[in-house]
Short mmCIF file of C-alpha atoms and ligand atoms in Angstrom, two decimals:
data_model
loop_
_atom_site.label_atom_id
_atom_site.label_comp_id
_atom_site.label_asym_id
_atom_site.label_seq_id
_atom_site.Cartn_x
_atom_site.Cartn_y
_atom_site.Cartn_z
CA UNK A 1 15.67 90.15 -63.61
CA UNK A 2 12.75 91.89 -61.70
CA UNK A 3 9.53 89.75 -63.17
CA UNK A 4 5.71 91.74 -62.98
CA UNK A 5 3.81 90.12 -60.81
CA UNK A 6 1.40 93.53 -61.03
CA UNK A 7 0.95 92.88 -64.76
CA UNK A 8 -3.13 92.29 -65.32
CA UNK A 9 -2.91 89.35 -68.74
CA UNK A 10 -5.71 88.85 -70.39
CA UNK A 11 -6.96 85.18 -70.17
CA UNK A 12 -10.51 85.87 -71.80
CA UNK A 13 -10.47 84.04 -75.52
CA UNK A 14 -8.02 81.34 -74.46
CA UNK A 15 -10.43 78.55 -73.16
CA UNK A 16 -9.13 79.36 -69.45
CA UNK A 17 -11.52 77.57 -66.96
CA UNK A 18 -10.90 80.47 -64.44
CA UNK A 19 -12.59 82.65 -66.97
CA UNK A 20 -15.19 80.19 -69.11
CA UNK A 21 -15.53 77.66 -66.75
CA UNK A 22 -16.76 78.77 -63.42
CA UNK A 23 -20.62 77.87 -64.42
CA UNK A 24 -20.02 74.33 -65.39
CA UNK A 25 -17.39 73.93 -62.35
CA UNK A 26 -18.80 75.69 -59.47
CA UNK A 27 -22.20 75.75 -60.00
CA UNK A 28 -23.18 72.84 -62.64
CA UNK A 29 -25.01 75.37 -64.66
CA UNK A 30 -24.90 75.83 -68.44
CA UNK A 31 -22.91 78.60 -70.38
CA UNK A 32 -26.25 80.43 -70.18
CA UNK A 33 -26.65 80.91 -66.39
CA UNK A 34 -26.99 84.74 -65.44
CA UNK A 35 -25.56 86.86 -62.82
CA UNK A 36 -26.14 90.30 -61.94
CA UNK A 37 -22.83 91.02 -63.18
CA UNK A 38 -21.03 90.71 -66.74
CA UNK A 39 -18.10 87.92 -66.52
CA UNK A 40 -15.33 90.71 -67.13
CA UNK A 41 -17.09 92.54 -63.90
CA UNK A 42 -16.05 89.17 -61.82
CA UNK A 43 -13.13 89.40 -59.15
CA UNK A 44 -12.07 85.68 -59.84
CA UNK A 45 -10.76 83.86 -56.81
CA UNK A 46 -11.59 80.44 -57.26
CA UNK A 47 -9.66 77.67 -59.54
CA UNK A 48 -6.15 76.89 -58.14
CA UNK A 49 -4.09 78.18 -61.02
CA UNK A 50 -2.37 81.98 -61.37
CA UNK A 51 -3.30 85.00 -62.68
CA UNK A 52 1.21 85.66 -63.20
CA UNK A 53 2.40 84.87 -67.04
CA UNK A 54 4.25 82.03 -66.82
CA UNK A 55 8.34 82.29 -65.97
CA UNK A 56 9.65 83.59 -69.52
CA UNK A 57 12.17 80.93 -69.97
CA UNK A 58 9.41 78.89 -69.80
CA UNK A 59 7.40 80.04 -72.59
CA UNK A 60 10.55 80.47 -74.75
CA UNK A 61 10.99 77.05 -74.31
CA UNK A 62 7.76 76.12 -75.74
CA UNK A 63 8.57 78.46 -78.57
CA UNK A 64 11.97 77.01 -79.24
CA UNK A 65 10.32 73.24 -79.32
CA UNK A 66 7.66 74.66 -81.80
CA UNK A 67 10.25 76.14 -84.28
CA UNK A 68 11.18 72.11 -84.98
CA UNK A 69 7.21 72.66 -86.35
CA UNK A 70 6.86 68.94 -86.18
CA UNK A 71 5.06 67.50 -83.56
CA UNK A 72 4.47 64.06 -83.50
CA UNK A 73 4.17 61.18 -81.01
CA UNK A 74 6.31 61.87 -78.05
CA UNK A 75 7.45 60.28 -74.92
CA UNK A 76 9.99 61.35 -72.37
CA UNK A 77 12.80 59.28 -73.95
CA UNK A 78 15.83 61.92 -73.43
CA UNK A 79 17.46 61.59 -69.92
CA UNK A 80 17.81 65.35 -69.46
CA UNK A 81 14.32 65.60 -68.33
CA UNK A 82 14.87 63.35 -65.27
CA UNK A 83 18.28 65.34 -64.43
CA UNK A 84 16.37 68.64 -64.18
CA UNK A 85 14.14 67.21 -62.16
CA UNK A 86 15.76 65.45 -59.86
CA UNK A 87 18.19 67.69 -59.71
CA UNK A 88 15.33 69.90 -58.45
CA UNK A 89 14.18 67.40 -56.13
CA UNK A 90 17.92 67.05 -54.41
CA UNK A 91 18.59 70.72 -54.72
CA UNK A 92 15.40 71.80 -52.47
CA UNK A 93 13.89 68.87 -50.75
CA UNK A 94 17.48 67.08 -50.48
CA UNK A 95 15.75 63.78 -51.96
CA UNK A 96 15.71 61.80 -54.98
CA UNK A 97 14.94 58.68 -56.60
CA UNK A 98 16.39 56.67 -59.56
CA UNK A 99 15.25 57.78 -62.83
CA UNK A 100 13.42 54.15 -63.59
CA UNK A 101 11.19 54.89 -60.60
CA UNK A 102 9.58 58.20 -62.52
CA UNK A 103 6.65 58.16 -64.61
CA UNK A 104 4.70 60.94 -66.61
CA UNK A 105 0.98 61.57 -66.43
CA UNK A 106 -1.34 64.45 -67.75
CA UNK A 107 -2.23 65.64 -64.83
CA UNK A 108 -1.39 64.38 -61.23
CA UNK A 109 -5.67 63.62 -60.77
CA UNK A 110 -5.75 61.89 -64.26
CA UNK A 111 -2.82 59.23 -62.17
CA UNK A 112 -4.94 59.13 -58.82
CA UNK A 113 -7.91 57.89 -61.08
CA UNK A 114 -5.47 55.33 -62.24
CA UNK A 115 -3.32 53.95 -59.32
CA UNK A 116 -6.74 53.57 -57.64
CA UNK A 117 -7.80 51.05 -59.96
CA UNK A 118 -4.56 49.42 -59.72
CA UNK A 119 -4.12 49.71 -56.04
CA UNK A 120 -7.70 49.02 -54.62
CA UNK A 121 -10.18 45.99 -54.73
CA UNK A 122 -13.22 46.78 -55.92
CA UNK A 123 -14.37 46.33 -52.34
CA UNK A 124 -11.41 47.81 -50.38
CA UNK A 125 -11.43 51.59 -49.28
CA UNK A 126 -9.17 54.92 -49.34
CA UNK A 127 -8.48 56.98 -46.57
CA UNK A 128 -8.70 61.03 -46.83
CA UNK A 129 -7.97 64.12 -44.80
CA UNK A 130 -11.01 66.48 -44.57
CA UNK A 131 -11.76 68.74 -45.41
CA UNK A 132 -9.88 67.51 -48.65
CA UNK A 133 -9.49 68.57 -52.34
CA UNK A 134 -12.57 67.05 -53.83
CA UNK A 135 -10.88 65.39 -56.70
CA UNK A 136 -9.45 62.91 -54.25
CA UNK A 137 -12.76 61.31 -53.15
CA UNK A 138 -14.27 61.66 -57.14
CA UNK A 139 -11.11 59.65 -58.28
CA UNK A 140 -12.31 56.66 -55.49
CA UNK A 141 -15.91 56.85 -57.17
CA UNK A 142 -14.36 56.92 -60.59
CA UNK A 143 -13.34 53.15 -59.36
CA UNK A 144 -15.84 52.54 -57.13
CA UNK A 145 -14.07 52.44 -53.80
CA UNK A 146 -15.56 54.00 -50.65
CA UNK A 147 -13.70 57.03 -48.96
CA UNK A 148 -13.31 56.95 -45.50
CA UNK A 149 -12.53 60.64 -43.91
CA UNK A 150 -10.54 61.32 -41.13
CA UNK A 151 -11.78 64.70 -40.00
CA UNK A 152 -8.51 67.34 -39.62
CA UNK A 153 -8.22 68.93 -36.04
CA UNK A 154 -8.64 72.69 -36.59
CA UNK A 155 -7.86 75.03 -33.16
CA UNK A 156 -8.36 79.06 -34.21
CA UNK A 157 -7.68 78.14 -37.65
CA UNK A 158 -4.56 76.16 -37.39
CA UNK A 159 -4.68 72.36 -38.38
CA UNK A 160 -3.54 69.26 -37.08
CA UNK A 161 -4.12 65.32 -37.79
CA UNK A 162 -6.29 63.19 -35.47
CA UNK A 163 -4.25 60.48 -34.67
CA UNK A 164 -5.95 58.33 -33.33
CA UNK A 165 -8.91 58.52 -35.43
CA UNK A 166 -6.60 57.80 -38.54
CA UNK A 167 -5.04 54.86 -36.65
CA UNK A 168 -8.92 53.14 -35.82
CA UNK A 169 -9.74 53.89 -40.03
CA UNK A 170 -6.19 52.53 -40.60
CA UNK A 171 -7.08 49.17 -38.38
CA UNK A 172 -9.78 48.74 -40.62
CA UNK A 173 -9.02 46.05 -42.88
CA UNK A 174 -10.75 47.15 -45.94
CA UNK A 175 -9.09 50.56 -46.03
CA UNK A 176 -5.75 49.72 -48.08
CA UNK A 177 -4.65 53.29 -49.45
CA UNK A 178 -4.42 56.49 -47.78
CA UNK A 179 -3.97 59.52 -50.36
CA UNK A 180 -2.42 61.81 -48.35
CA UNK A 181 -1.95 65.94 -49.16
CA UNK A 182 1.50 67.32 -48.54
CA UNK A 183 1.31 70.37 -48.45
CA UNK A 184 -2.77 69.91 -47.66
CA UNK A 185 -4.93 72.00 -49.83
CA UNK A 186 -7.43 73.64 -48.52
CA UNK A 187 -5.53 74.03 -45.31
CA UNK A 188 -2.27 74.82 -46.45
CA UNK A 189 -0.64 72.83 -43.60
CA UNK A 190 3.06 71.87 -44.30
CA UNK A 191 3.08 68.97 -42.45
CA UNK A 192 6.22 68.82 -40.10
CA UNK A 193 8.49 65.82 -40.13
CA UNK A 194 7.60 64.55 -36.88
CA UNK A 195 3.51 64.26 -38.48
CA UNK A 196 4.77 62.63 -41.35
CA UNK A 197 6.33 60.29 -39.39
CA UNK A 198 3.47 59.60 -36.98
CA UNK A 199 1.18 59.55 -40.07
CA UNK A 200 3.04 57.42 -42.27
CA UNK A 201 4.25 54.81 -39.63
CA UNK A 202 0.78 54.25 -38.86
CA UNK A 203 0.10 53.83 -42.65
CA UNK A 204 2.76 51.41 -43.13
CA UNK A 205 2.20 49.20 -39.98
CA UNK A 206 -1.65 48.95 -40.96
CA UNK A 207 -0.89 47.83 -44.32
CA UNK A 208 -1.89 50.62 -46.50
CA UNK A 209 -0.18 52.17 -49.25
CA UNK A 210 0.15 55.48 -49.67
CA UNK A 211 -0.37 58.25 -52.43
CA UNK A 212 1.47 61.25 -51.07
CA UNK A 213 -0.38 64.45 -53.56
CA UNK A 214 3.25 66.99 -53.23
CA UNK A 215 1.66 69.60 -55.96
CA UNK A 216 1.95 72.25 -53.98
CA UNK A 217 5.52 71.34 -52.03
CA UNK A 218 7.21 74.48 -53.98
CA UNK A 219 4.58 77.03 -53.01
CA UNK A 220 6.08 77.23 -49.20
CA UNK A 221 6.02 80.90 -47.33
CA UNK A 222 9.41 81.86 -47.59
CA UNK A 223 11.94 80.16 -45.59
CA UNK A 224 9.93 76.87 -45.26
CA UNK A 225 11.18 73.45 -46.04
CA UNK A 226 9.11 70.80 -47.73
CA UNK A 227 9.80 67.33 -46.61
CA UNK A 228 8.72 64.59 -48.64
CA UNK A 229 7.07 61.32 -47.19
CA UNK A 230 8.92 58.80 -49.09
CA UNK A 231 12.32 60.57 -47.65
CA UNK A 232 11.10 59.26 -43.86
CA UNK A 233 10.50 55.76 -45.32
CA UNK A 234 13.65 54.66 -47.55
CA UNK A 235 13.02 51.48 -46.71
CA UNK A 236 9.46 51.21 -47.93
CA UNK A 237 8.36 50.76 -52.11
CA UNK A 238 4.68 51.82 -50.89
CA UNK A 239 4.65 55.17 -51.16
CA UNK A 240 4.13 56.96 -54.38
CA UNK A 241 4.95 60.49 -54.78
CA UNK A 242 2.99 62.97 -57.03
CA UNK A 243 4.88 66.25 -58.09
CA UNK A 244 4.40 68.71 -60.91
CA UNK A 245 5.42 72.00 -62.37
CA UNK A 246 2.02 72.75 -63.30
CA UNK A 247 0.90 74.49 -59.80
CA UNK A 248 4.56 76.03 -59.41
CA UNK A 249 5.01 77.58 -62.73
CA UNK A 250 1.33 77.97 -63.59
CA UNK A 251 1.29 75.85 -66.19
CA UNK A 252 -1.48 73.26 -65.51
CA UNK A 253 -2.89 74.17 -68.87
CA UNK A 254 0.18 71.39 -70.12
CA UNK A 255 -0.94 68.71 -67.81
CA UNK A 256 2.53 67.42 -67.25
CA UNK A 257 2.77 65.95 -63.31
CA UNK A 258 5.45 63.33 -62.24
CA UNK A 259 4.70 60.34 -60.82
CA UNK A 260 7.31 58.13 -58.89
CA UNK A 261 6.44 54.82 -58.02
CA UNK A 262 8.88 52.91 -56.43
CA UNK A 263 7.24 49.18 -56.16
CA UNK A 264 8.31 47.53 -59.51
CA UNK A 265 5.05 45.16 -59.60
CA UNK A 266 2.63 48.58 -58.85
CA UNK A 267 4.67 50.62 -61.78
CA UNK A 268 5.02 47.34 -64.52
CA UNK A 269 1.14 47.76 -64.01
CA UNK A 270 0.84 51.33 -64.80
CA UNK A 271 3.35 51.47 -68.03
CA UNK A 272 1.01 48.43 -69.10
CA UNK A 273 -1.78 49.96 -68.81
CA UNK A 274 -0.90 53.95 -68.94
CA UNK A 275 -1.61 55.93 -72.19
CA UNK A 276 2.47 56.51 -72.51
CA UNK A 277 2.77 59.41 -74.85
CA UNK A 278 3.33 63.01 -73.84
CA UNK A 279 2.53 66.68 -75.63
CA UNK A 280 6.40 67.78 -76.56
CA UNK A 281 5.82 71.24 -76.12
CA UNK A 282 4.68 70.26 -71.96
CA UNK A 283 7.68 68.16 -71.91
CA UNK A 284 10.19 71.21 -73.20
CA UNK A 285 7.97 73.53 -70.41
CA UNK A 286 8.54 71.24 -67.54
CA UNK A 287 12.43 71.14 -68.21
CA UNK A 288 12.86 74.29 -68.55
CA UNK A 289 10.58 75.30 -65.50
CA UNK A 290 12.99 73.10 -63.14
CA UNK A 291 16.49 74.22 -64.98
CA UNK A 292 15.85 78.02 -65.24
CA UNK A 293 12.28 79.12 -62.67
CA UNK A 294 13.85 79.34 -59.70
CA UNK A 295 14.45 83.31 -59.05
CA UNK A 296 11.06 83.77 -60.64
CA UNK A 297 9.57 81.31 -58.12
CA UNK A 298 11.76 83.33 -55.08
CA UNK A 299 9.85 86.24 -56.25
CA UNK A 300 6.97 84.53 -57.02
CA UNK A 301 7.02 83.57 -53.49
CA UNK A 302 7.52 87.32 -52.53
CA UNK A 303 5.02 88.24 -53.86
CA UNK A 304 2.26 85.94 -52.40
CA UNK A 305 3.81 86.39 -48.66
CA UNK A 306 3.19 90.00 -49.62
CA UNK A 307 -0.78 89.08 -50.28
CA UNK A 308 -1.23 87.21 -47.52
CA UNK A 309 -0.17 89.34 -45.05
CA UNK A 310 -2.30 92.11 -46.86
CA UNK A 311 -5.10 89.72 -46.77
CA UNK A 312 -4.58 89.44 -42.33
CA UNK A 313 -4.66 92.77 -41.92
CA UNK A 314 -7.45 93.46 -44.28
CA UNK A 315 -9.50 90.57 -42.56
CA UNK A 316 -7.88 92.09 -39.17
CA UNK A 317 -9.70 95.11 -40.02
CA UNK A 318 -12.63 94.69 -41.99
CA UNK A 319 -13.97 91.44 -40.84
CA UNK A 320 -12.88 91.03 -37.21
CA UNK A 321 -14.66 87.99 -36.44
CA UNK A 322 -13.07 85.59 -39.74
CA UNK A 323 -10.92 83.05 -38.53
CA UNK A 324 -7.66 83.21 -41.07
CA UNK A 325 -4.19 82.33 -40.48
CA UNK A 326 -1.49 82.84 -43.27
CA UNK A 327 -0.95 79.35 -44.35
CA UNK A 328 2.60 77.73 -44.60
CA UNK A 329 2.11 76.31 -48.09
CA UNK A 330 -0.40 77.21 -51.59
CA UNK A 331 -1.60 80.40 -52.76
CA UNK A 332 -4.99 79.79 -51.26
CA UNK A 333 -6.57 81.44 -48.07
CA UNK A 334 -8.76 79.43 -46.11
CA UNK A 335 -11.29 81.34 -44.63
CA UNK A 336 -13.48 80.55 -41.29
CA UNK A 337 -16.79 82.96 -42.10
CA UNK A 338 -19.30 81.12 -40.05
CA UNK A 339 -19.72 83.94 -37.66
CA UNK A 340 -21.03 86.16 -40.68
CA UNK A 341 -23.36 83.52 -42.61
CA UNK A 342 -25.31 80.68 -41.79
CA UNK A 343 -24.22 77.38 -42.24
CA UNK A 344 -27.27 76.74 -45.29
CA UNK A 345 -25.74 79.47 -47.24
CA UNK A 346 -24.34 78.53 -50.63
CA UNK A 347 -21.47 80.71 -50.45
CA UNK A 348 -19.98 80.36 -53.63
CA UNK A 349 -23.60 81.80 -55.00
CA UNK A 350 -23.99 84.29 -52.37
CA UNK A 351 -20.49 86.04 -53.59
CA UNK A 352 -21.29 85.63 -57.27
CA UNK A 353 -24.69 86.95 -56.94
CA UNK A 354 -24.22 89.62 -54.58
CA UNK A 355 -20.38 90.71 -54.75
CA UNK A 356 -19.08 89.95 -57.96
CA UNK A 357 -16.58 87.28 -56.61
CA UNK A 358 -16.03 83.79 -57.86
CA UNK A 359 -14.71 81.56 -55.25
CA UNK A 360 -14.68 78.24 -53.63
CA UNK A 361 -16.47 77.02 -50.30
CA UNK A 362 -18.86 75.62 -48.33
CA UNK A 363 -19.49 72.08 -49.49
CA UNK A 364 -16.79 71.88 -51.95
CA UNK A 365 -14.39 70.18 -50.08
CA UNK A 366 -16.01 66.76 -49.32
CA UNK A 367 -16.60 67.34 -45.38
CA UNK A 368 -16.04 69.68 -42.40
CA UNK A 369 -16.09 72.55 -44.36
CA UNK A 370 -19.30 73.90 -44.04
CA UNK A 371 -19.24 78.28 -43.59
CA UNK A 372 -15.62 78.69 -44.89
CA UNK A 373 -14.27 80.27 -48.23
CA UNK A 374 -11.32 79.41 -50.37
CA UNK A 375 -9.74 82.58 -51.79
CA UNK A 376 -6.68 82.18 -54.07
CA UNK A 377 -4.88 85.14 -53.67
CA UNK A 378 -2.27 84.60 -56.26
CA UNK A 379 -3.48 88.12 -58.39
CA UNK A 380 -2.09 91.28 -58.60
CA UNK A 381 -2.51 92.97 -55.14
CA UNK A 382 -4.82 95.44 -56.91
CA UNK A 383 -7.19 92.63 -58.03
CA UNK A 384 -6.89 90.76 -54.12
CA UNK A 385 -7.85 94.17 -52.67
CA UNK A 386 -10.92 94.97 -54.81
CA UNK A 387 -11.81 91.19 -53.91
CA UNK A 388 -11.29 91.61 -50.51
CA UNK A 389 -13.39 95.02 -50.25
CA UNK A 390 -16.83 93.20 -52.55
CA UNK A 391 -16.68 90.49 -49.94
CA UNK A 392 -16.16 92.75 -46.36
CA UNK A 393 -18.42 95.18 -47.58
CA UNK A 394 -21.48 92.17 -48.54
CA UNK A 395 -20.74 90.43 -45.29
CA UNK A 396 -20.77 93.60 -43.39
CA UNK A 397 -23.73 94.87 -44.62
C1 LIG B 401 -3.88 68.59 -53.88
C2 LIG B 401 -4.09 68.69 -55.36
N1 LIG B 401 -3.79 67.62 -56.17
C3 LIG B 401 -3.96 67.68 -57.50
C4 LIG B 401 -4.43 68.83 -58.10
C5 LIG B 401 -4.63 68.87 -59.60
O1 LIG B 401 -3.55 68.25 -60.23
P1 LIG B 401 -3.52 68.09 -61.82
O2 LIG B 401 -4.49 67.00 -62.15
O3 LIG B 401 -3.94 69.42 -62.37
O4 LIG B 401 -2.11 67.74 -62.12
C6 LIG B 401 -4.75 69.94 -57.32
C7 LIG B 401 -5.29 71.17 -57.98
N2 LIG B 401 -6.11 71.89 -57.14
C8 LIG B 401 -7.09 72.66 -57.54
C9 LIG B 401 -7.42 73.01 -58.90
O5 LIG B 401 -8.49 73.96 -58.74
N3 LIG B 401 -8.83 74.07 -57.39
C10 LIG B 401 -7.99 73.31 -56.64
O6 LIG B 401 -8.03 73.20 -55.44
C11 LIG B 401 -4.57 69.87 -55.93
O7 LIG B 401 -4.86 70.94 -55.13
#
């Protein structure tokens, strides 16, 4: 089956944050906040989810559950669900993990606001990548605990970890968690096995534990291999893995992640404390995502190599001095624009007010990301190209 990734689907009238919530999100302004353009005039590029319908088995499965038209309280009781998805986990990543290890949250951020409570001291520390998904350092304030930011090496727009400078923040006795980003969003590195080794050894031998975030570990460039952290470390039960269908299959809207944590004492405290129940129609989603999505995810994946390429030549072309390389992992384009704006810009205004585009930058990111955009090019290619043109032609101007 050939699936539409050209289709345009109407999100406006279903709650969607990419298309209701960009005032509150982005800018912290009320519904009223006005913009020289209407909100259907917007090119939206900013919230990581897809503008693709959802893999049709998927949503069949959601209608199948609802034809049992009773929904009450639900958990993931029947073993299938773990077989699907470890059966995804062996079948791509060649790892798995026994099925008393997995847990369910709503939402992979909803659990990092949660093991962080468990995990850290009230005066204890975590230790980030930047420039990081944002959600990472607001789920350490949630509980309190500092963040401590180990500043990504970046070299023509291609990152790498400092080392050194994670091993001195590592030494420090107060940091005792690391939540680490594999693949790392914004930067769409897909960390290599020989970096997860250096990284996690010098995790493990300093004490911390470690939250490895794997949401986007499906969303490789074609022919790229995701390697889990916790399958360098077998012999460790301090690493907890975060993985989800919701970024894959575009279905964050059913806030279904999984959550595998292997230390018994560390997951006896979660199920104690954990809100436990599940909505049945995510749970029917999720299976079905990880029994029946994979040749819409190959084309899926297609499709978004096609975008990004489009998106270095257009850049190639039109805005010769961005720094942008294709990233190996997400569907988001990092963007190095400092040559066209200065650094007190705030970017995500600037587009909105003077192109028409929603998107993330600038100061978004928690550090060291000052003069670069976040683009997520996972549109139709008509959509990315009238994007692309607003912005070359307002920083070209
Ligand atoms: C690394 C990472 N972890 C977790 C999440 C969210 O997980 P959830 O709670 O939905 O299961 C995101 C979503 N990233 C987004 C969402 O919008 N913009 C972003 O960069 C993410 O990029």
């Amino acid at each position: 089956m050939n699936y539409n990734f050209d289709e345009i689907v109407e999100r406006r009238g279903t709650n969607a944050m990419n298309t209701d919530g960009f005032r509150e999100y982005i800018f912290h302004a009320p519904p009223t906040m006005k913009f020289p353009y209407a909100d259907d005039e917007f090119i939206r590029m900013w919230v990581a989810d897809m503008e693709f319908a959802t893999p049709p088995a998927v949503v069949q499965a959601i209608k199948d559950r609802a034809d049992k038209r009773i929904f009450g309280y639900t958990k993931v009781f029947d073993p299938e669900y773990y077989e699907a998805f470890s059966s995804w986990t062996q079948d791509r990543y060649a790892w798995t993990f026994p099925k008393e290890h997995l847990v369910t949250s709503n939402g992979i951020i909803p659990a990092l606001f949660e093991l962080i409570g468990h995990i850290c001291k009230p005066d204890e520390k975590i230790l980030i990548l930047t420039p990081s998904y944002a959600y990472f350092k607001y789920a350490a304030d949630f509980n309190s605990i500092e963040t401590v930011c180990s500043t990504l090496l970046e070299n023509d727009g291609y990152y790498t970890m400092d080392f050194d400078d994670i091993e001195r923040k590592a030494k420090d006795e107060k940091v005792t968690l690391c939540v680490y980003c594999n693949p790392h969003n914004p930067s769409g590195r897909v960390w290599s096995e020989e970096e997860l080794r250096k990284v996690g050894q010098i995790c493990l031998d300093n004490g911390l534990w470690i939250i490895s975030d794997e949401i986007h570990c499906d969303l490789l460039r074609t022919g790229l291999t995701h390697t889990p952290l916790a399958k360098l470390f077998p012999e460790t039960d301090r690493i907890i893995t975060c993985m989800a269908p919701s970024k894959t299959f575009n279905m964050a809207g059913l806030m279904f992640s999984n959550v595998i944590i292997p230390n018994d004492e560390l997951r006896a405290t979660w199920k104690q404390r954990h809100y436990p129940f599940e909505n049945p129609l995510s749970i029917a989603a999720a299976q079905a995502a990880y029994l029946h999505g994979e040749e819409w995810l190959n084309q899926l994946k297609a499709y978004l190599d096609g975008n990004f390429e489009f998106t270095r030549q257009y850049l190639e072309e039109h805005l010769p001095k961005a720094v942008f390389k294709i990233p190996e992992s997400t569907y988001l384009a990092w963007i190095n624009i400092n040559a066209y704006v200065s650094k007190d810009v705030d970017l995500p205004l600037y587009f909105a007010n003077n192109a028409g585009v929603l998107l993330e930058g600038g100061n978004m990111f928690v550090a060291d990301s000052d003069g670069y955009i976040r683009l997520n090019l996972a549109c139709p290619s008509s959509v990315l190209e009238e994007g692309l043109r607003r912005i070359c032609e307002l920083l070209n101007k």
